[in-house]
Amino acid sequence: MARIDPERAQLVVRLVYDGPAQAGKTTSLRALAQSLGTQIFSAAEEDGRTLYFDWVDYVGGLFEGMPIRCQIVSAPGQTVLENRRRMLLATADAVVFVVDSLPERMPDNRRSYAILREIASQQRVAVGIVIQANKRDLRDAISLDDLRDAFGSGLSLAMTEAVAERGEGVRETFVLAIRLALDRVRALWADGLLDARAPEVESGDQLLAMIVEEERKTSGVVFDVEGETAVTPHVTEHVASDESSPRPPDASIPPGLVWPPVQGRVIVHEAARHTISIARDDAGTWRGVSTTGGWQISSPAAASFPDLEQGREALIAWARWHVAATSRLSPERAIVLAPSVAGEWRLWQIVRASRTLRDLCREAVRMRGRAAGEKLFEIIDLRAQANEVLVESGIAGRVTLEVIAQSANGAPVYAGGADYPPPAQPVRAEHDAAFVEHELLASLRDELAAAPDRLSDLLASIESAAALRGRTDTALRLRRGLLNT
């Protein structure tokens, strides 16, 4: 766990390189040590496989004026050594999960990753995870998109590519992991949980002795590991397409300028992998949508600040609003304070696109039997609920089919970019009848224009569903509107 060493006035953080056996953890640490100009300590190996751990100690960069000391440790991947692995992972501030990119290794990758997620979920403050896709030079290497789908976490994944044997991509992975670790340190500090004691181990030899003694006492349960590494946070030089066009934030954003501290960093890293072109709308908001990946980015006109401190205060205030509204917002969203043009700073919101009511409407037109009508009435009810839980509560100034999604528990959530500054007063909600007349019918007409043969089946489905629900008035408005198309 991260701590401030009062004797040396250093911040000590711990990175653990994890992953299935023979994925390339030791190779990655050897390449990293060479890149950092330091030594690697390997406790014990058998046929080239790590039995205890590899250790790299490195000092570099600053955190609030203190040097950052990184203890970088690899965990054994063999199943029979899982107790040692669990102990090392339990003390990580960030984890680099190294995977073999060959398709036949995916079952091992998934099994190992499931254990890592289980251990990480037990931490009081989130631990950032970077997936290092190794051996990318192999002809049969699985694509990154397929690799993401294989893990199936439903969350954004920070993923990098590497060929550890050649040292390619190893340093980049390390830099991202350090940023995640420092984001976690800030979260610990804010919660009053950052330890202020010297590290329990100062070298690979001391860690080995501790593990051996712990295993002697507990028959295989390991205890502590301290892993350090450091890099100076920096801001990438801004290059604007023109005098007034800011550049979207990327993974180089320093710690403390991303919310939420760990998952937000993952989201920024993931969104930055995709091409996003931004343009300013009539209200002065900069907006962009990624060509792949489903990411939306926006920065309102008012979210520009002349200096870093003003921008940081605005970031904190907006983050507090997001925390209060979390249950009514779609997941996978982050706020970033990034350098803008002319030395100014700009707040950005990054949101992963969700399956909205507009998507449900599109699906309903293609459903068969009463299911289509049932789906339309479900959309109408969700839209009415959205007025109450989103608009009238002040979460959003106005909602449409395109910005309402459905949460895992069935409740409507806001899937668009949140207003900045947040609406101070609730807005009078649009009446259900007006919604049917104006918004839902317009959406249905658009879909039927591409599939006119579905009209008669859709009308029959609406009448059937309305009879069961006692919604004949609504069904009549839908019928009249569709027949008058």
CSV table of C-alpha atoms in Angstrom, one decimal, residues 13-480:
chain,number,residue,atom,x,y,z
A,13,VAL,CA,4.2,3.3,-4.3
A,14,ARG,CA,3.9,-0.3,-5.4
A,15,LEU,CA,3.4,-1.8,-8.9
A,16,VAL,CA,2.8,-5.5,-9.3
A,17,TYR,CA,3.2,-7.2,-12.7
A,18,ASP,CA,0.7,-10.0,-12.8
A,19,GLY,CA,-0.6,-12.5,-15.3
A,20,PRO,CA,-0.7,-16.2,-16.2
A,21,ALA,CA,2.5,-18.2,-16.3
A,22,GLN,CA,5.0,-17.5,-19.2
A,23,ALA,CA,3.0,-14.5,-20.4
A,24,GLY,CA,6.2,-12.3,-20.2
A,25,LYS,CA,6.2,-10.7,-16.8
A,26,THR,CA,9.9,-11.3,-16.0
A,27,THR,CA,10.8,-10.4,-19.5
A,28,SER,CA,8.9,-7.1,-19.2
A,29,LEU,CA,10.6,-6.2,-15.9
A,30,ARG,CA,14.1,-7.0,-17.4
A,31,ALA,CA,13.4,-4.7,-20.3
A,32,LEU,CA,12.0,-2.0,-18.0
A,33,ALA,CA,15.0,-2.2,-15.7
A,34,GLN,CA,17.3,-1.7,-18.7
A,35,SER,CA,15.2,1.2,-19.8
A,36,LEU,CA,15.3,2.8,-16.4
A,37,GLY,CA,19.1,2.2,-16.0
A,38,THR,CA,18.6,0.1,-12.9
A,39,GLN,CA,19.0,-3.5,-11.7
A,40,ILE,CA,16.6,-6.4,-11.4
A,41,PHE,CA,16.6,-8.8,-8.5
A,42,SER,CA,15.0,-12.3,-9.2
A,43,ALA,CA,14.4,-14.3,-6.0
A,44,ALA,CA,14.2,-17.8,-7.6
A,45,GLU,CA,13.4,-19.4,-10.9
A,46,GLU,CA,12.8,-22.9,-12.2
A,47,ASP,CA,13.1,-23.6,-15.9
A,48,GLY,CA,12.8,-19.8,-16.5
A,49,ARG,CA,9.6,-19.5,-14.4
A,50,THR,CA,9.4,-17.2,-11.4
A,51,LEU,CA,8.9,-19.0,-8.1
A,52,TYR,CA,8.8,-16.0,-5.8
A,53,PHE,CA,9.1,-12.6,-7.5
A,54,ASP,CA,11.2,-10.2,-9.5
A,55,TRP,CA,12.1,-6.9,-8.0
A,56,VAL,CA,13.0,-3.5,-9.5
A,57,ASP,CA,13.6,-0.4,-7.3
A,58,TYR,CA,13.5,3.0,-9.0
A,59,VAL,CA,13.3,6.6,-7.8
A,60,GLY,CA,12.2,9.3,-10.1
A,61,GLY,CA,9.6,12.1,-10.5
A,62,LEU,CA,7.9,14.2,-7.8
A,63,PHE,CA,4.6,14.0,-5.9
A,64,GLU,CA,3.7,17.2,-4.0
A,65,GLY,CA,7.4,18.0,-4.0
A,66,MET,CA,8.4,14.6,-2.7
A,67,PRO,CA,10.5,12.1,-4.7
A,68,ILE,CA,8.6,9.1,-5.8
A,69,ARG,CA,10.0,5.7,-5.0
A,70,CYS,CA,8.7,2.8,-7.0
A,71,GLN,CA,9.0,-0.8,-6.0
A,72,ILE,CA,8.1,-2.9,-9.0
A,73,VAL,CA,7.4,-6.5,-8.3
A,74,SER,CA,6.3,-9.4,-10.5
A,75,ALA,CA,4.0,-12.1,-9.1
A,76,PRO,CA,4.3,-15.8,-9.9
A,77,GLY,CA,1.8,-17.1,-12.4
A,78,GLN,CA,1.7,-20.8,-11.6
A,79,THR,CA,-1.5,-22.0,-10.1
A,80,VAL,CA,0.3,-23.8,-7.3
A,81,LEU,CA,1.9,-20.5,-6.2
A,82,GLU,CA,-1.4,-18.6,-6.0
A,83,ASN,CA,-1.0,-17.8,-2.3
A,84,ARG,CA,2.2,-15.9,-3.0
A,85,ARG,CA,0.5,-14.1,-5.9
A,86,ARG,CA,-2.5,-13.1,-3.8
A,87,MET,CA,-0.3,-11.6,-1.1
A,88,LEU,CA,1.7,-9.5,-3.6
A,89,LEU,CA,-1.5,-8.3,-5.4
A,90,ALA,CA,-3.1,-7.3,-2.1
A,91,THR,CA,-0.5,-4.6,-1.6
A,92,ALA,CA,-0.5,-3.1,-5.1
A,93,ASP,CA,-1.3,0.5,-5.9
A,94,ALA,CA,-1.5,-0.4,-9.6
A,95,VAL,CA,-1.3,-3.7,-11.5
A,96,VAL,CA,0.1,-4.4,-14.9
A,97,PHE,CA,-1.6,-7.5,-16.1
A,98,VAL,CA,0.6,-9.1,-18.8
A,99,VAL,CA,-1.2,-11.4,-21.2
A,100,ASP,CA,-0.1,-13.7,-24.0
A,101,SER,CA,-1.7,-12.6,-27.2
A,102,LEU,CA,-2.0,-16.0,-28.8
A,103,PRO,CA,-5.7,-17.2,-29.0
A,104,GLU,CA,-4.9,-20.6,-27.3
A,105,ARG,CA,-3.7,-18.7,-24.2
A,106,MET,CA,-7.0,-16.9,-23.7
A,107,PRO,CA,-8.5,-19.4,-21.2
A,108,ASP,CA,-5.4,-19.0,-19.0
A,109,ASN,CA,-5.6,-15.2,-19.4
A,110,ARG,CA,-9.3,-15.1,-18.4
A,111,ARG,CA,-8.9,-17.4,-15.4
A,112,SER,CA,-6.0,-15.3,-14.1
A,113,TYR,CA,-7.7,-12.0,-14.7
A,114,ALA,CA,-10.8,-13.2,-12.8
A,115,ILE,CA,-8.7,-13.8,-9.7
A,116,LEU,CA,-7.1,-10.4,-10.1
A,117,ARG,CA,-10.4,-8.6,-10.3
A,118,GLU,CA,-11.6,-10.5,-7.2
A,119,ILE,CA,-8.6,-9.4,-5.2
A,120,ALA,CA,-8.7,-5.8,-6.5
A,121,SER,CA,-12.4,-5.5,-5.6
A,122,GLN,CA,-11.6,-6.1,-2.0
A,123,GLN,CA,-9.5,-2.9,-1.7
A,124,ARG,CA,-11.1,0.0,0.0
A,125,VAL,CA,-9.7,2.4,-2.6
A,126,ALA,CA,-9.7,1.3,-6.3
A,127,VAL,CA,-6.5,-0.2,-7.7
A,128,GLY,CA,-5.8,0.7,-11.3
A,129,ILE,CA,-5.2,-2.2,-13.8
A,130,VAL,CA,-3.3,-1.9,-17.1
A,131,ILE,CA,-3.6,-4.9,-19.5
A,132,GLN,CA,-0.3,-5.3,-21.3
A,133,ALA,CA,-1.0,-7.3,-24.5
A,134,ASN,CA,2.4,-9.0,-25.0
A,135,LYS,CA,3.9,-10.8,-27.9
A,136,ARG,CA,2.2,-8.6,-30.4
A,137,ASP,CA,4.7,-9.6,-33.1
A,138,LEU,CA,3.4,-13.1,-33.4
A,139,ARG,CA,1.6,-13.8,-36.6
A,140,ASP,CA,-1.4,-15.4,-34.9
A,141,ALA,CA,-1.8,-12.7,-32.2
A,142,ILE,CA,-5.4,-12.0,-31.4
A,143,SER,CA,-6.6,-8.5,-32.3
A,144,LEU,CA,-6.9,-5.9,-29.5
A,145,ASP,CA,-10.7,-5.6,-30.0
A,146,ASP,CA,-11.1,-9.4,-29.7
A,147,LEU,CA,-8.9,-9.4,-26.7
A,148,ARG,CA,-11.1,-6.8,-25.0
A,149,ASP,CA,-14.2,-8.8,-25.8
A,150,ALA,CA,-12.6,-11.9,-24.3
A,151,PHE,CA,-12.2,-10.4,-20.9
A,152,GLY,CA,-15.9,-9.3,-21.0
A,153,SER,CA,-15.7,-7.1,-17.9
A,154,GLY,CA,-18.3,-4.6,-19.2
A,155,LEU,CA,-15.9,-1.8,-18.1
A,156,SER,CA,-13.3,0.3,-19.9
A,157,LEU,CA,-10.0,-1.5,-20.0
A,158,ALA,CA,-6.7,0.3,-20.1
A,159,MET,CA,-4.7,-1.8,-22.6
A,160,THR,CA,-1.3,-1.4,-24.2
A,161,GLU,CA,0.6,-3.4,-26.7
A,162,ALA,CA,4.1,-4.7,-26.2
A,163,VAL,CA,6.8,-7.0,-27.5
A,164,ALA,CA,8.7,-7.4,-24.2
A,165,GLU,CA,11.6,-9.4,-25.7
A,166,ARG,CA,12.5,-6.3,-27.7
A,167,GLY,CA,11.5,-3.8,-25.0
A,168,GLU,CA,8.7,-2.4,-27.2
A,169,GLY,CA,5.8,-0.9,-25.3
A,170,VAL,CA,7.1,-1.8,-21.9
A,171,ARG,CA,8.0,1.8,-20.9
A,172,GLU,CA,4.7,3.1,-22.1
A,173,THR,CA,2.8,0.6,-20.0
A,174,PHE,CA,4.9,1.5,-17.0
A,175,VAL,CA,4.2,5.2,-17.4
A,176,LEU,CA,0.4,4.6,-17.5
A,177,ALA,CA,0.6,2.3,-14.5
A,178,ILE,CA,2.4,5.0,-12.5
A,179,ARG,CA,-0.2,7.5,-13.4
A,180,LEU,CA,-2.9,5.1,-12.1
A,181,ALA,CA,-0.9,4.5,-8.9
A,182,LEU,CA,-0.6,8.3,-8.3
A,183,ASP,CA,-4.3,8.8,-8.9
A,184,ARG,CA,-4.9,6.2,-6.2
A,185,VAL,CA,-2.5,8.0,-3.9
A,186,ARG,CA,-4.5,11.2,-4.2
A,187,ALA,CA,-7.7,9.3,-3.4
A,188,LEU,CA,-6.0,7.7,-0.3
A,189,TRP,CA,-4.8,11.1,0.7
A,190,ALA,CA,-8.2,12.7,0.3
A,191,ASP,CA,-9.8,10.0,2.5
A,192,GLY,CA,-7.1,10.2,5.2
A,193,LEU,CA,-5.8,6.7,4.5
A,194,LEU,CA,-2.3,7.5,3.2
A,195,ASP,CA,0.1,5.8,5.6
A,196,ALA,CA,3.0,7.8,7.0
A,197,ARG,CA,5.5,5.0,7.9
A,198,ALA,CA,8.8,3.8,6.4
A,199,PRO,CA,8.3,0.8,4.1
A,200,GLU,CA,8.4,-2.6,5.7
A,201,VAL,CA,10.9,-3.9,3.2
A,202,GLU,CA,13.7,-2.0,1.5
A,203,SER,CA,15.1,-4.6,-0.9
A,204,GLY,CA,14.4,-7.8,-2.8
A,205,ASP,CA,16.4,-9.7,-0.2
A,206,GLN,CA,14.2,-8.4,2.6
A,207,LEU,CA,11.0,-9.2,0.7
A,208,LEU,CA,12.2,-12.7,0.1
A,209,ALA,CA,13.0,-13.2,3.8
A,210,MET,CA,9.6,-11.9,4.8
A,211,ILE,CA,7.8,-14.2,2.4
A,212,VAL,CA,9.8,-17.3,3.5
A,213,GLU,CA,9.2,-16.5,7.2
A,214,GLU,CA,5.5,-15.9,6.6
A,215,GLU,CA,5.1,-19.2,4.6
A,216,ARG,CA,7.0,-21.0,7.4
A,217,LYS,CA,4.4,-19.7,9.9
A,218,THR,CA,1.2,-20.0,7.8
A,219,SER,CA,2.0,-22.8,5.4
A,220,GLY,CA,1.9,-20.8,2.3
A,221,VAL,CA,0.2,-17.4,2.9
A,222,VAL,CA,2.5,-14.6,1.9
A,223,PHE,CA,2.3,-11.1,3.3
A,224,ASP,CA,3.9,-7.9,2.1
A,225,VAL,CA,5.6,-6.4,-1.0
A,226,GLU,CA,6.8,-2.9,-1.7
A,227,GLY,CA,7.2,-1.9,-5.3
A,228,GLU,CA,8.4,1.4,-6.5
A,229,THR,CA,8.7,3.2,-9.8
A,230,ALA,CA,8.4,6.8,-10.8
A,231,VAL,CA,8.0,9.2,-13.6
A,232,THR,CA,7.5,12.9,-13.6
A,233,PRO,CA,3.9,13.8,-14.6
A,234,HIS,CA,3.9,16.1,-17.6
A,235,VAL,CA,1.5,17.9,-19.9
A,236,THR,CA,1.9,17.2,-23.6
A,237,GLU,CA,2.5,20.4,-25.6
A,238,HIS,CA,-0.8,21.7,-27.1
A,239,VAL,CA,-1.0,21.7,-30.8
A,240,ALA,CA,-4.2,23.3,-32.0
A,241,SER,CA,-5.7,22.9,-35.5
A,242,ASP,CA,-6.4,26.7,-35.4
A,243,GLU,CA,-6.2,29.6,-33.0
A,244,SER,CA,-9.4,28.8,-31.1
A,245,SER,CA,-9.6,25.0,-31.4
A,246,PRO,CA,-8.6,23.1,-28.2
A,247,ARG,CA,-7.2,19.6,-28.4
A,248,PRO,CA,-9.1,16.8,-26.6
A,249,PRO,CA,-7.3,15.4,-23.5
A,250,ASP,CA,-5.0,12.4,-23.8
A,251,ALA,CA,-3.3,9.9,-21.4
A,252,SER,CA,-0.6,12.4,-20.5
A,253,ILE,CA,-2.9,14.3,-18.1
A,254,PRO,CA,-1.1,14.6,-14.7
A,255,PRO,CA,-2.5,13.0,-11.6
A,256,GLY,CA,-5.1,15.1,-9.7
A,257,LEU,CA,-6.7,16.4,-12.9
A,258,VAL,CA,-8.9,13.4,-13.7
A,259,TRP,CA,-12.1,12.2,-11.9
A,260,PRO,CA,-12.7,9.6,-10.8
A,261,PRO,CA,-9.1,9.1,-9.7
A,262,VAL,CA,-8.4,5.6,-11.1
A,263,GLN,CA,-11.3,4.5,-13.3
A,264,GLY,CA,-11.3,8.0,-14.9
A,265,ARG,CA,-7.7,7.5,-15.9
A,266,VAL,CA,-8.6,4.2,-17.6
A,267,ILE,CA,-11.5,6.0,-19.4
A,268,VAL,CA,-9.2,8.8,-20.7
A,269,HIS,CA,-6.6,6.2,-21.8
A,270,GLU,CA,-9.2,4.2,-23.6
A,271,ALA,CA,-11.0,7.1,-25.3
A,272,ALA,CA,-7.6,8.6,-26.5
A,273,ARG,CA,-7.0,5.4,-28.5
A,274,HIS,CA,-9.7,6.4,-30.9
A,275,THR,CA,-9.9,9.2,-33.4
A,276,ILE,CA,-12.1,12.1,-32.2
A,277,SER,CA,-12.6,15.2,-34.2
A,278,ILE,CA,-14.2,18.1,-32.3
A,279,ALA,CA,-16.3,21.0,-33.5
A,280,ARG,CA,-18.1,23.8,-31.7
A,281,ASP,CA,-22.0,23.9,-31.7
A,282,ASP,CA,-24.2,26.9,-31.7
A,283,ALA,CA,-24.1,27.2,-27.9
A,284,GLY,CA,-20.3,27.3,-28.0
A,285,THR,CA,-19.8,23.7,-26.6
A,286,TRP,CA,-16.9,21.7,-28.1
A,287,ARG,CA,-18.2,18.2,-29.0
A,288,GLY,CA,-16.8,15.1,-30.6
A,289,VAL,CA,-17.7,11.5,-31.1
A,290,SER,CA,-15.1,8.8,-31.7
A,291,THR,CA,-15.2,6.9,-35.0
A,292,THR,CA,-14.9,3.7,-33.1
A,293,GLY,CA,-15.4,2.7,-29.5
A,294,GLY,CA,-18.5,4.7,-28.8
A,295,TRP,CA,-16.9,7.6,-26.9
A,296,GLN,CA,-18.5,11.1,-26.6
A,297,ILE,CA,-16.4,14.1,-25.5
A,298,SER,CA,-17.7,17.6,-24.7
A,299,SER,CA,-16.5,20.8,-23.1
A,300,PRO,CA,-19.1,23.6,-22.5
A,301,ALA,CA,-18.2,27.2,-23.4
A,302,ALA,CA,-18.2,28.2,-19.8
A,303,ALA,CA,-15.7,25.4,-18.8
A,304,SER,CA,-12.6,27.4,-19.7
A,305,PHE,CA,-10.3,28.8,-17.0
A,306,PRO,CA,-7.3,31.3,-17.0
A,307,ASP,CA,-5.2,29.2,-14.6
A,308,LEU,CA,-4.7,25.8,-13.2
A,309,GLU,CA,-6.1,26.5,-9.7
A,310,GLN,CA,-9.4,27.9,-10.9
A,311,GLY,CA,-9.8,24.9,-13.2
A,312,ARG,CA,-9.0,22.5,-10.4
A,313,GLU,CA,-11.6,24.1,-8.2
A,314,ALA,CA,-14.2,23.8,-11.0
A,315,LEU,CA,-13.2,20.1,-11.5
A,316,ILE,CA,-13.7,19.4,-7.8
A,317,ALA,CA,-17.1,21.1,-7.8
A,318,TRP,CA,-18.3,19.3,-10.9
A,319,ALA,CA,-17.0,16.0,-9.6
A,320,ARG,CA,-19.0,16.5,-6.4
A,321,TRP,CA,-22.2,17.0,-8.5
A,322,HIS,CA,-21.4,13.8,-10.4
A,323,VAL,CA,-21.0,11.9,-7.2
A,324,ALA,CA,-24.3,13.1,-5.9
A,325,ALA,CA,-26.0,12.2,-9.2
A,326,THR,CA,-24.2,8.8,-9.7
A,327,SER,CA,-27.2,6.6,-9.4
A,328,ARG,CA,-29.0,8.6,-12.1
A,329,LEU,CA,-26.1,8.8,-14.6
A,330,SER,CA,-24.9,6.1,-17.0
A,331,PRO,CA,-21.6,4.5,-16.0
A,332,GLU,CA,-18.2,5.0,-17.7
A,333,ARG,CA,-17.8,8.7,-17.6
A,334,ALA,CA,-14.9,10.9,-16.6
A,335,ILE,CA,-14.1,14.6,-16.1
A,336,VAL,CA,-10.7,15.9,-17.2
A,337,LEU,CA,-9.0,19.2,-16.7
A,338,ALA,CA,-6.6,19.7,-19.7
A,339,PRO,CA,-4.4,22.5,-21.1
A,340,SER,CA,-6.2,24.6,-23.7
A,341,VAL,CA,-5.1,27.3,-26.0
A,342,ALA,CA,-3.2,30.4,-24.9
A,343,GLY,CA,-2.2,28.9,-21.6
A,344,GLU,CA,-5.8,28.4,-20.4
A,345,TRP,CA,-7.3,25.2,-19.0
A,346,ARG,CA,-10.5,23.5,-20.1
A,347,LEU,CA,-12.8,20.9,-18.4
A,348,TRP,CA,-13.8,18.0,-20.6
A,349,GLN,CA,-16.4,15.3,-20.0
A,350,ILE,CA,-15.9,11.9,-21.6
A,351,VAL,CA,-18.8,9.5,-21.7
A,352,ARG,CA,-19.2,6.0,-23.2
A,353,ALA,CA,-22.2,5.8,-25.4
A,354,SER,CA,-25.1,3.7,-23.9
A,355,ARG,CA,-28.0,1.8,-25.4
A,356,THR,CA,-30.6,4.5,-25.3
A,357,LEU,CA,-34.4,4.7,-25.7
A,358,ARG,CA,-33.8,5.7,-29.3
A,359,ASP,CA,-32.0,2.4,-29.9
A,360,LEU,CA,-34.9,0.5,-28.1
A,361,CYS,CA,-37.4,2.3,-30.5
A,362,ARG,CA,-35.4,1.1,-33.5
A,363,GLU,CA,-35.4,-2.4,-32.1
A,364,ALA,CA,-39.2,-2.3,-31.4
A,365,VAL,CA,-40.1,-1.6,-35.0
A,366,ARG,CA,-38.4,-4.9,-36.0
A,367,MET,CA,-39.9,-7.0,-33.3
A,368,ARG,CA,-42.6,-9.5,-34.1
A,369,GLY,CA,-46.0,-10.1,-32.4
A,370,ARG,CA,-47.1,-8.3,-29.3
A,371,ALA,CA,-43.4,-7.7,-28.3
A,372,ALA,CA,-43.2,-4.6,-30.5
A,373,GLY,CA,-46.1,-2.9,-28.7
A,374,GLU,CA,-44.9,-4.0,-25.3
A,375,LYS,CA,-41.5,-2.5,-26.0
A,376,LEU,CA,-43.1,0.8,-27.1
A,377,PHE,CA,-45.1,1.1,-24.0
A,378,GLU,CA,-42.0,0.3,-22.0
A,379,ILE,CA,-40.3,3.2,-23.7
A,380,ILE,CA,-43.2,5.6,-23.0
A,381,ASP,CA,-43.1,4.6,-19.3
A,382,LEU,CA,-39.4,5.0,-19.1
A,383,ARG,CA,-39.6,8.4,-20.7
A,384,ALA,CA,-42.2,9.5,-18.2
A,385,GLN,CA,-40.1,8.2,-15.3
A,386,ALA,CA,-37.1,10.1,-16.8
A,387,ASN,CA,-39.0,13.4,-16.4
A,388,GLU,CA,-39.4,12.7,-12.7
A,389,VAL,CA,-36.0,11.3,-11.8
A,390,LEU,CA,-33.9,13.3,-14.2
A,391,VAL,CA,-35.6,16.6,-15.2
A,392,GLU,CA,-37.7,17.4,-12.2
A,393,SER,CA,-34.9,16.5,-9.8
A,394,GLY,CA,-32.5,18.9,-11.7
A,395,ILE,CA,-30.2,16.2,-13.1
A,396,ALA,CA,-30.8,17.4,-16.6
A,397,GLY,CA,-32.4,20.5,-18.2
A,398,ARG,CA,-34.2,18.4,-20.8
A,399,VAL,CA,-34.2,14.8,-21.8
A,400,THR,CA,-34.9,13.1,-25.2
A,401,LEU,CA,-34.9,9.5,-26.4
A,402,GLU,CA,-31.2,10.0,-27.4
A,403,VAL,CA,-30.0,10.7,-23.8
A,404,ILE,CA,-32.1,8.3,-21.8
A,405,ALA,CA,-30.7,4.8,-21.1
A,406,GLN,CA,-31.9,2.0,-18.8
A,407,SER,CA,-29.8,1.0,-15.8
A,408,ALA,CA,-29.2,-2.7,-14.8
A,409,ASN,CA,-32.1,-2.4,-12.3
A,410,GLY,CA,-34.5,-1.1,-15.0
A,411,ALA,CA,-34.5,2.6,-13.9
A,412,PRO,CA,-34.0,5.4,-16.5
A,413,VAL,CA,-30.5,7.0,-16.3
A,414,TYR,CA,-29.1,10.1,-18.1
A,415,ALA,CA,-26.7,8.9,-20.8
A,416,GLY,CA,-25.6,12.2,-22.3
A,417,GLY,CA,-23.0,14.7,-21.2
A,418,ALA,CA,-24.1,16.4,-17.9
A,419,ASP,CA,-24.8,20.1,-18.0
A,420,TYR,CA,-22.1,22.5,-16.9
A,421,PRO,CA,-22.7,24.2,-14.6
A,422,PRO,CA,-25.4,21.8,-13.3
A,423,PRO,CA,-28.9,23.1,-13.5
A,424,ALA,CA,-29.7,25.1,-10.4
A,425,GLN,CA,-33.5,24.9,-10.7
A,426,PRO,CA,-35.8,22.0,-11.8
A,427,VAL,CA,-37.3,22.4,-15.2
A,428,ARG,CA,-41.0,21.7,-15.9
A,429,ALA,CA,-41.3,18.3,-17.5
A,430,GLU,CA,-42.9,17.7,-20.8
A,431,HIS,CA,-46.2,16.0,-20.6
A,432,ASP,CA,-46.5,12.3,-21.7
A,433,ALA,CA,-49.0,13.1,-24.4
A,434,ALA,CA,-46.7,15.7,-26.0
A,435,PHE,CA,-43.9,13.2,-25.9
A,436,VAL,CA,-46.0,10.6,-27.8
A,437,GLU,CA,-47.1,13.2,-30.3
A,438,HIS,CA,-43.8,14.8,-31.0
A,439,GLU,CA,-40.8,12.6,-30.1
A,440,LEU,CA,-41.8,9.0,-30.2
A,441,LEU,CA,-43.9,9.3,-33.4
A,442,ALA,CA,-41.1,11.1,-35.1
A,443,SER,CA,-38.7,8.3,-34.2
A,444,LEU,CA,-41.1,5.6,-35.4
A,445,ARG,CA,-41.7,7.4,-38.7
A,446,ASP,CA,-37.9,7.5,-39.3
A,447,GLU,CA,-37.6,3.8,-38.7
A,448,LEU,CA,-40.7,2.9,-40.8
A,449,ALA,CA,-39.4,4.9,-43.7
A,450,ALA,CA,-36.7,2.3,-44.0
A,451,ALA,CA,-39.1,-0.6,-43.4
A,452,PRO,CA,-42.6,0.4,-44.5
A,453,ASP,CA,-43.8,-3.2,-44.6
A,454,ARG,CA,-43.7,-3.2,-40.8
A,455,LEU,CA,-46.5,-0.7,-40.4
A,456,SER,CA,-49.5,-3.0,-40.3
A,457,ASP,CA,-47.7,-5.5,-37.9
A,458,LEU,CA,-46.7,-2.7,-35.7
A,459,LEU,CA,-50.2,-1.2,-35.4
A,460,ALA,CA,-51.6,-4.7,-34.6
A,461,SER,CA,-48.9,-5.1,-32.0
A,462,ILE,CA,-49.7,-1.8,-30.4
A,463,GLU,CA,-53.4,-2.5,-30.1
A,464,SER,CA,-52.7,-6.0,-28.6
A,465,ALA,CA,-50.3,-4.6,-26.0
A,466,ALA,CA,-52.6,-1.7,-25.2
A,467,ALA,CA,-55.6,-4.0,-24.6
A,468,LEU,CA,-53.6,-5.8,-21.9
A,469,ARG,CA,-52.3,-2.7,-20.3
A,470,GLY,CA,-55.5,-0.6,-20.5
A,471,ARG,CA,-53.7,2.0,-22.6
A,472,THR,CA,-56.2,2.5,-25.4
A,473,ASP,CA,-55.9,6.3,-25.5
A,474,THR,CA,-52.2,6.1,-26.0
A,475,ALA,CA,-52.6,3.4,-28.6
A,476,LEU,CA,-55.1,5.6,-30.5
A,477,ARG,CA,-52.7,8.5,-30.6
A,478,LEU,CA,-49.9,6.3,-31.9
A,479,ARG,CA,-52.2,4.8,-34.5
A,480,ARG,CA,-53.4,8.2,-35.7
